[in-house]
PDB file of C-alpha atoms in Angstrom:
ATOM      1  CA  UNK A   1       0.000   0.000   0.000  1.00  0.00           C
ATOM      2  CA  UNK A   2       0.863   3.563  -0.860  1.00  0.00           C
ATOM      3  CA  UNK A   3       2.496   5.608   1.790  1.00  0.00           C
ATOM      4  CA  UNK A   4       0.244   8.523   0.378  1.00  0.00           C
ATOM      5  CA  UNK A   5      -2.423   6.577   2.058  1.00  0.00           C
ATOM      6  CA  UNK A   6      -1.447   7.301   5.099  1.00  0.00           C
ATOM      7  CA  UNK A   7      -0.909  11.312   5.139  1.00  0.00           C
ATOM      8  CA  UNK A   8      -4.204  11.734   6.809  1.00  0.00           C
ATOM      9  CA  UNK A   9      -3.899   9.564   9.738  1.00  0.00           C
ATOM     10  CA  UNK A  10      -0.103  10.930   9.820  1.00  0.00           C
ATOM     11  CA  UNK A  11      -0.663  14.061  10.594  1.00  0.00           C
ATOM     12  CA  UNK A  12      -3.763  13.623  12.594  1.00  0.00           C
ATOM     13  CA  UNK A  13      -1.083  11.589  14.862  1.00  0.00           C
ATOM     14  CA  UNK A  14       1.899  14.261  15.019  1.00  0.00           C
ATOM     15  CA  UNK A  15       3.742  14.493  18.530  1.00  0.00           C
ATOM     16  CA  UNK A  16       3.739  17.123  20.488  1.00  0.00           C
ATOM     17  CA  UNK A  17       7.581  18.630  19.992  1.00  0.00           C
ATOM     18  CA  UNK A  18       9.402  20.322  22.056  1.00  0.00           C
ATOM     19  CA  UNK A  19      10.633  22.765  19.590  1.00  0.00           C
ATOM     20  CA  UNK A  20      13.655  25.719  21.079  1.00  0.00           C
ATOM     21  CA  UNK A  21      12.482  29.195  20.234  1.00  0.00           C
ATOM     22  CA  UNK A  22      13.903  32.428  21.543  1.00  0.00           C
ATOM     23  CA  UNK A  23      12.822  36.125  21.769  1.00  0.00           C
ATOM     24  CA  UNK A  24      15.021  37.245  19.073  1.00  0.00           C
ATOM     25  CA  UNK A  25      14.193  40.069  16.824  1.00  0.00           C
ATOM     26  CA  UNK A  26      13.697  38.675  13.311  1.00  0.00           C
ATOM     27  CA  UNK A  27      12.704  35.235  14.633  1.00  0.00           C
ATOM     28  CA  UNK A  28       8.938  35.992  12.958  1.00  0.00           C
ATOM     29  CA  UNK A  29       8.528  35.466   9.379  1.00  0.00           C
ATOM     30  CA  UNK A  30       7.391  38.754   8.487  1.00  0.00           C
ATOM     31  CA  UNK A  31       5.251  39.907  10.828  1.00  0.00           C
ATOM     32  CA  UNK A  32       6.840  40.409  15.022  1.00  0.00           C
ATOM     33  CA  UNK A  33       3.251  40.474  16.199  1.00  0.00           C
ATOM     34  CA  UNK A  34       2.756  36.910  14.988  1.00  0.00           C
ATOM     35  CA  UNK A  35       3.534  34.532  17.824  1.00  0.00           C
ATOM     36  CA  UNK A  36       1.627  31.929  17.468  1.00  0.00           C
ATOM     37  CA  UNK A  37       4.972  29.692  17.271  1.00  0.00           C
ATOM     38  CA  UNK A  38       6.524  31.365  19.343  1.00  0.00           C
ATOM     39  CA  UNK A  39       4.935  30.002  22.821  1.00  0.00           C
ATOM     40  CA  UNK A  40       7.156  27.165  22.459  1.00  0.00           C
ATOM     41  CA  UNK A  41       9.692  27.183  24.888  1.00  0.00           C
ATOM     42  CA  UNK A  42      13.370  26.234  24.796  1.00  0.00           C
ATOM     43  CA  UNK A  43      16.165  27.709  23.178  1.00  0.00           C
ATOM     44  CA  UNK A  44      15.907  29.022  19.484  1.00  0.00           C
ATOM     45  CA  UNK A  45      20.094  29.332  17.597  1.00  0.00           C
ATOM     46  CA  UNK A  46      18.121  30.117  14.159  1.00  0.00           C
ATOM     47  CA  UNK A  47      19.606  33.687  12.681  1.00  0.00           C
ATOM     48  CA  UNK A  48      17.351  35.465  10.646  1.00  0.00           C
ATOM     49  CA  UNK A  49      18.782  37.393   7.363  1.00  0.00           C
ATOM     50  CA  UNK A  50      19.710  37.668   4.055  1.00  0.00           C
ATOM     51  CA  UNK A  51      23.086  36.345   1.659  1.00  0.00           C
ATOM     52  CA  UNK A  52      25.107  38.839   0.527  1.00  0.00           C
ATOM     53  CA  UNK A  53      27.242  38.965  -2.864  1.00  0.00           C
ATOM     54  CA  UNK A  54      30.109  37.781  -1.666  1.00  0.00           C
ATOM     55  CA  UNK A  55      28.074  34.416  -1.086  1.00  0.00           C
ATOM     56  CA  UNK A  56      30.593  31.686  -2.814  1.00  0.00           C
ATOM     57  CA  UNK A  57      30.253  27.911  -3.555  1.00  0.00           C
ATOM     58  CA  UNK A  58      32.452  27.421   0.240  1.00  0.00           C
ATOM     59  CA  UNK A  59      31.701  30.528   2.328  1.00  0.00           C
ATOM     60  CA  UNK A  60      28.550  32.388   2.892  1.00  0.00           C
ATOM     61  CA  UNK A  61      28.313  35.857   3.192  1.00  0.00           C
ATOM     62  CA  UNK A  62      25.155  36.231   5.710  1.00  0.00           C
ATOM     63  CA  UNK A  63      23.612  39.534   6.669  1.00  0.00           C
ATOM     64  CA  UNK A  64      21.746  39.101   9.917  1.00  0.00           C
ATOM     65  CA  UNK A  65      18.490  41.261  10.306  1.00  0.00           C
ATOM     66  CA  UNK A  66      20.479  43.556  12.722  1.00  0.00           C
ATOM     67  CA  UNK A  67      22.865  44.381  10.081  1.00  0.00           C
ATOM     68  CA  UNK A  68      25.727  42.183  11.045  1.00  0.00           C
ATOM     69  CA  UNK A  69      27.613  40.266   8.031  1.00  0.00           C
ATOM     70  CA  UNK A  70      29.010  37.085   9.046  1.00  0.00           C
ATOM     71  CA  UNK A  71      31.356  35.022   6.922  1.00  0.00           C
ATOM     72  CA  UNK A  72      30.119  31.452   7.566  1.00  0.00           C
ATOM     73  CA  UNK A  73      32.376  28.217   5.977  1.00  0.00           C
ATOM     74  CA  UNK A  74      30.207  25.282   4.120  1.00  0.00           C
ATOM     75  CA  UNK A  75      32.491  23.087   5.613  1.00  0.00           C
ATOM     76  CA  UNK A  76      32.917  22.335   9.358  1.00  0.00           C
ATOM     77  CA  UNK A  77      37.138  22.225   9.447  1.00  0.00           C
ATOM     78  CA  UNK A  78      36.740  20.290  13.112  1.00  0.00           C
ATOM     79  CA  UNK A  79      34.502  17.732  11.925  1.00  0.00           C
ATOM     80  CA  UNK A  80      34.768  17.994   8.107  1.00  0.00           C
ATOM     81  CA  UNK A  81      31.057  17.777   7.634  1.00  0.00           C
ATOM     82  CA  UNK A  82      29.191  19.648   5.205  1.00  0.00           C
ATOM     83  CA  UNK A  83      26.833  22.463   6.698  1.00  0.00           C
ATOM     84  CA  UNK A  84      23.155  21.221   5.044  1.00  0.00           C
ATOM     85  CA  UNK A  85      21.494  23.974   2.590  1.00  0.00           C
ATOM     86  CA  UNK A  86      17.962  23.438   2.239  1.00  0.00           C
ATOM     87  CA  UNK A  87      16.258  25.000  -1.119  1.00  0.00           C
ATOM     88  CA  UNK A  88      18.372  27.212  -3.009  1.00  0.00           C
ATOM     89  CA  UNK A  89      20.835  31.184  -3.096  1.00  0.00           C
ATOM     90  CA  UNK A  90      18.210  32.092  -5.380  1.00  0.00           C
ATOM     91  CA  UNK A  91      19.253  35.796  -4.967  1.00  0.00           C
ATOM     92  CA  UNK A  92      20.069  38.166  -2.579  1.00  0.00           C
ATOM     93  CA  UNK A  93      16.393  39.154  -1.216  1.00  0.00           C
ATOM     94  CA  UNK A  94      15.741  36.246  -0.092  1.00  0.00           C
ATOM     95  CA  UNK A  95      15.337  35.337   3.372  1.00  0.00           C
ATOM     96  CA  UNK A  96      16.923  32.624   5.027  1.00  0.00           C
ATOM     97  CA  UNK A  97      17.202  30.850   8.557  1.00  0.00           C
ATOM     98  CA  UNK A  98      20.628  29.695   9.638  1.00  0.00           C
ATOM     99  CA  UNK A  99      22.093  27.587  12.217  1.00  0.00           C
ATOM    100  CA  UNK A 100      25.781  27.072  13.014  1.00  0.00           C
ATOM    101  CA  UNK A 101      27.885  24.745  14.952  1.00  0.00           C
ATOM    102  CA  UNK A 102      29.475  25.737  17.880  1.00  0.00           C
ATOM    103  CA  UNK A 103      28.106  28.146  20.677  1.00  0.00           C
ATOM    104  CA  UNK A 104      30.641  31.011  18.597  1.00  0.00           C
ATOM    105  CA  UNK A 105      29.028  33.130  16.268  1.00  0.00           C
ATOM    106  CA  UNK A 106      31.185  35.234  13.923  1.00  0.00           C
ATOM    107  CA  UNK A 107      33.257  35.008  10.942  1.00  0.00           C
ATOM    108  CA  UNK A 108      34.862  31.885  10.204  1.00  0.00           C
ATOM    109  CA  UNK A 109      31.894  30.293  11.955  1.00  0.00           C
ATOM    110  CA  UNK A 110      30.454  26.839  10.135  1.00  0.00           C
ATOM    111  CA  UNK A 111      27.419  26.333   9.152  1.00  0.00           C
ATOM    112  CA  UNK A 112      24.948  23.621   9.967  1.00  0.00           C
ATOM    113  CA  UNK A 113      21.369  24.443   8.198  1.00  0.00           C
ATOM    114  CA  UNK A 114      20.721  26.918   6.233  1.00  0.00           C
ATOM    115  CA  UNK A 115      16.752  27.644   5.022  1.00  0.00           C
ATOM    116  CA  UNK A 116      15.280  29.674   2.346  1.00  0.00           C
ATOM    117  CA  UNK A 117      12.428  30.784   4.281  1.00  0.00           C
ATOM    118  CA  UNK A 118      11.253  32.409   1.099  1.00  0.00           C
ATOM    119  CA  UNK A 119      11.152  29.580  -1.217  1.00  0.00           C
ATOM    120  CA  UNK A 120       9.343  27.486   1.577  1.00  0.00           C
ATOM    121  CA  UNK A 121       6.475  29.902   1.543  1.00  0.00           C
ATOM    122  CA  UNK A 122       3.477  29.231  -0.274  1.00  0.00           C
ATOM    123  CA  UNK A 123       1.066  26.481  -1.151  1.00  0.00           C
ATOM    124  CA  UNK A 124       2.351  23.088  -0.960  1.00  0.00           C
ATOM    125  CA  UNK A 125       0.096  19.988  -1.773  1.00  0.00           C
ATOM    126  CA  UNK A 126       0.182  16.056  -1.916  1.00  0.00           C
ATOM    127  CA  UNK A 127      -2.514  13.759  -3.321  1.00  0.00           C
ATOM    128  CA  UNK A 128      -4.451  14.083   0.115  1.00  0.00           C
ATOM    129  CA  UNK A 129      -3.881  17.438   1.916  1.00  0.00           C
ATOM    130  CA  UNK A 130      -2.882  21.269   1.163  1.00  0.00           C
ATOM    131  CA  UNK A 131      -0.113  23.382   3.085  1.00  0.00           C
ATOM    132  CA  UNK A 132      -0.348  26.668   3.065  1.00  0.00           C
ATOM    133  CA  UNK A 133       2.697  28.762   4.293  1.00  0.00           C
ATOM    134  CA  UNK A 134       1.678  32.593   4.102  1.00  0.00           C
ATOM    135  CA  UNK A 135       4.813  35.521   4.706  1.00  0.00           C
ATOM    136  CA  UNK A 136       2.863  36.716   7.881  1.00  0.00           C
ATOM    137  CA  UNK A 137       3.579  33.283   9.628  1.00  0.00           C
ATOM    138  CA  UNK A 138       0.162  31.836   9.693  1.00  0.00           C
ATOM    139  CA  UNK A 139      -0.251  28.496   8.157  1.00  0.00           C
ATOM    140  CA  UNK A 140      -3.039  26.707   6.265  1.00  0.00           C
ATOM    141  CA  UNK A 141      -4.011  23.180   6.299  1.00  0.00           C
ATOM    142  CA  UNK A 142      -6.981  20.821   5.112  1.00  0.00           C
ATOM    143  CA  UNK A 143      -6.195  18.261   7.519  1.00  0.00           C
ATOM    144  CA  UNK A 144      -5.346  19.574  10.821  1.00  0.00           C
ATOM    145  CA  UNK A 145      -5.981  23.029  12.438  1.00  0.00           C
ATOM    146  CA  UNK A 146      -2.631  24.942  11.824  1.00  0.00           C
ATOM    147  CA  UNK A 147      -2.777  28.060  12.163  1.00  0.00           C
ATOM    148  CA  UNK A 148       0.665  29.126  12.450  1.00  0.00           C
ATOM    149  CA  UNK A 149       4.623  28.285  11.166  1.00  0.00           C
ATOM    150  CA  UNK A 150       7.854  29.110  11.502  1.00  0.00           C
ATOM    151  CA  UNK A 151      11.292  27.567  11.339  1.00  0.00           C
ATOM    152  CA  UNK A 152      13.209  26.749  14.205  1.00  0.00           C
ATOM    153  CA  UNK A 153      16.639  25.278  14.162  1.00  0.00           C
ATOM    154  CA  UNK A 154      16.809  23.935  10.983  1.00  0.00           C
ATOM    155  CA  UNK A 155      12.955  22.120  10.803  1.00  0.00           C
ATOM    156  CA  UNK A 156       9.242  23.425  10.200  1.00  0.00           C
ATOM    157  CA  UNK A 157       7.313  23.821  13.060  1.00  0.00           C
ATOM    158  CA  UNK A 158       3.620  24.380  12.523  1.00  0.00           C
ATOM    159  CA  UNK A 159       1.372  25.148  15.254  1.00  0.00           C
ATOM    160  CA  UNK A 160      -2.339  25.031  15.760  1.00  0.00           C
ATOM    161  CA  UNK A 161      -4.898  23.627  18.342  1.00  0.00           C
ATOM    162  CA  UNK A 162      -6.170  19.837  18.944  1.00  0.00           C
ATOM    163  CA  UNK A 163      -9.123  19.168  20.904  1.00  0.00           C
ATOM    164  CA  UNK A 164      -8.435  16.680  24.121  1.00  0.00           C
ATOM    165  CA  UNK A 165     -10.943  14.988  26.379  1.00  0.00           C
ATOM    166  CA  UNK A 166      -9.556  18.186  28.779  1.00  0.00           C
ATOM    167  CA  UNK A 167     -10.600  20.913  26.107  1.00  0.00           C
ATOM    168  CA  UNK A 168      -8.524  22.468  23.577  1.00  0.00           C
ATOM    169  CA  UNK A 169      -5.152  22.840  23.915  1.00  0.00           C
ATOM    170  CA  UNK A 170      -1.865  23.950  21.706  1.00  0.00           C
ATOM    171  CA  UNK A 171      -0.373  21.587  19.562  1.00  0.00           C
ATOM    172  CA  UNK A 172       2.989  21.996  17.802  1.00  0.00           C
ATOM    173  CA  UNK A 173       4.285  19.519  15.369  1.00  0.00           C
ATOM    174  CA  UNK A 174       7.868  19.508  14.115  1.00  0.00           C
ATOM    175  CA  UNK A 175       9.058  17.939  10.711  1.00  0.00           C
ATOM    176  CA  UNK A 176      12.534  17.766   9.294  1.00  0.00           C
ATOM    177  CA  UNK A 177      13.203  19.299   5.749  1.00  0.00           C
ATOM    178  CA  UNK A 178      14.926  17.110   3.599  1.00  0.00           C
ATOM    179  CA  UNK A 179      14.693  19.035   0.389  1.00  0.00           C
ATOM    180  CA  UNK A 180      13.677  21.981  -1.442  1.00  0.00           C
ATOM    181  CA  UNK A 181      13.452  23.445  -4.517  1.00  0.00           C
ATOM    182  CA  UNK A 182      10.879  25.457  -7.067  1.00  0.00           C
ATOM    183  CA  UNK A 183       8.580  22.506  -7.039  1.00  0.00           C
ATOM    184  CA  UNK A 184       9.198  19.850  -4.814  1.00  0.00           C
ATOM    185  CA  UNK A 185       9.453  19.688  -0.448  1.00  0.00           C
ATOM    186  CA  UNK A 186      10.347  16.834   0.904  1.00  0.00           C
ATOM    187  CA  UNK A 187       9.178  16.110   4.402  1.00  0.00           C
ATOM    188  CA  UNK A 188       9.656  13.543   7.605  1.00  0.00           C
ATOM    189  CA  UNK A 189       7.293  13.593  10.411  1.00  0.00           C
ATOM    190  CA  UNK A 190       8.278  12.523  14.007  1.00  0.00           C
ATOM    191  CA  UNK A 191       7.290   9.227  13.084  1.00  0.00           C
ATOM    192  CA  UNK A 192       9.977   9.326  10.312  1.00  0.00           C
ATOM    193  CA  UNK A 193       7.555   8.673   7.716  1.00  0.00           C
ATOM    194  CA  UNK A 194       8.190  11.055   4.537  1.00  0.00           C
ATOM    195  CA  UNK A 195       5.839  13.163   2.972  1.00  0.00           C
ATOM    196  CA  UNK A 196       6.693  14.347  -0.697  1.00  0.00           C
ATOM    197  CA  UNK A 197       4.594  17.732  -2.068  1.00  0.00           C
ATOM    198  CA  UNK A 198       4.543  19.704  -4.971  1.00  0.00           C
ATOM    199  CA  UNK A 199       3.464  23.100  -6.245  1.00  0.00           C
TER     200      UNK A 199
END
């Protein structure tokens, strides 16, 4: 059987995920007001901000939200492990979530994820379900009752409510990005079942 056939009951099952999010300016999307997301606690080490021009094929040139530009290597020099990029430098507007290794952040730093934010926006969809990802950080979903999204650390966290038999409560579901690109985003659920969509 199909592993499409089991989106529904996938998501209807998500764990609760303790997700690390901080007070940061820039953590939001677009809009700071929207913090639906952000009432998960824990730690959050994503930097919010652009690439620069002097963005290579080894070093990226990052420019935080508070105007900092960071020089960050591809390649981890202690561990020799490529940082992972997730979507694509499409150009220099677009904005993207980083994470780096170490507690050091500066030039020279390596990176660990980096996210176009901006390519993962929009409407994604499978043979089962639609997932909406508007620039204000609220989310859309046929299947579940998201209402919100952001990225934290390096994964999607999407946010909504779930009825219990002690009321309604927040729910926050975490999947890992595996890939992205114009049309495709590739998906795994706490569960580690993968969920492919398309434009």
């Amino acid at each position: 059987m199909k592993k499409t056939l089991y989106v529904p009951i996938l998501f209807s099952l998500l764990l609760l995920s303790n997700c690390r999010c901080g007070k940061k300016a820039g953590n939001d999307v677009d809009s700071p007001e929207n913090d639906t997301v952000g009432q998960v606690e824990n730690r959050d080490s994503t930097l919010w901000g652009r690439m620069g021009d002097g963005t290579t094929m080894n070093v990226l040139e990052f420019i935080t939200d508070e105007g900092d530009t960071l020089y960050l290597s591809k390649m981890s020099e202690e561990t020799e492990q490529e940082g992972e990029m997730i979507g694509s430098v499409r150009n220099f507007t677009d904005r993207f979530a980083v994470t780096t290794r170490g507690e050091a952040v500066d030039d020279g730093a390596s990176l660990l994820t980096c996210v176009n934010v901006s390519q993962l926006m929009g409407t994604w969809k499978t043979s089962d379900m639609v997932l909406s990802l508007y620039a204000d950080g609220t989310a859309g979903n046929g299947m579940a009752n998201y209402s919100g999204w952001k990225v934290m650390n390096g994964k999607l966290v999407l946010a909504g409510k779930v009825n219990t038999e002690y009321g309604e409560t927040d729910r926050f579901d975490t999947l890992q990005i595996l890939r992205l690109d114009e049309d495709s985003l590739l998906m795994v659920t706490p569960q580690h079942e993968t969920i492919a969509f398309g434009r």
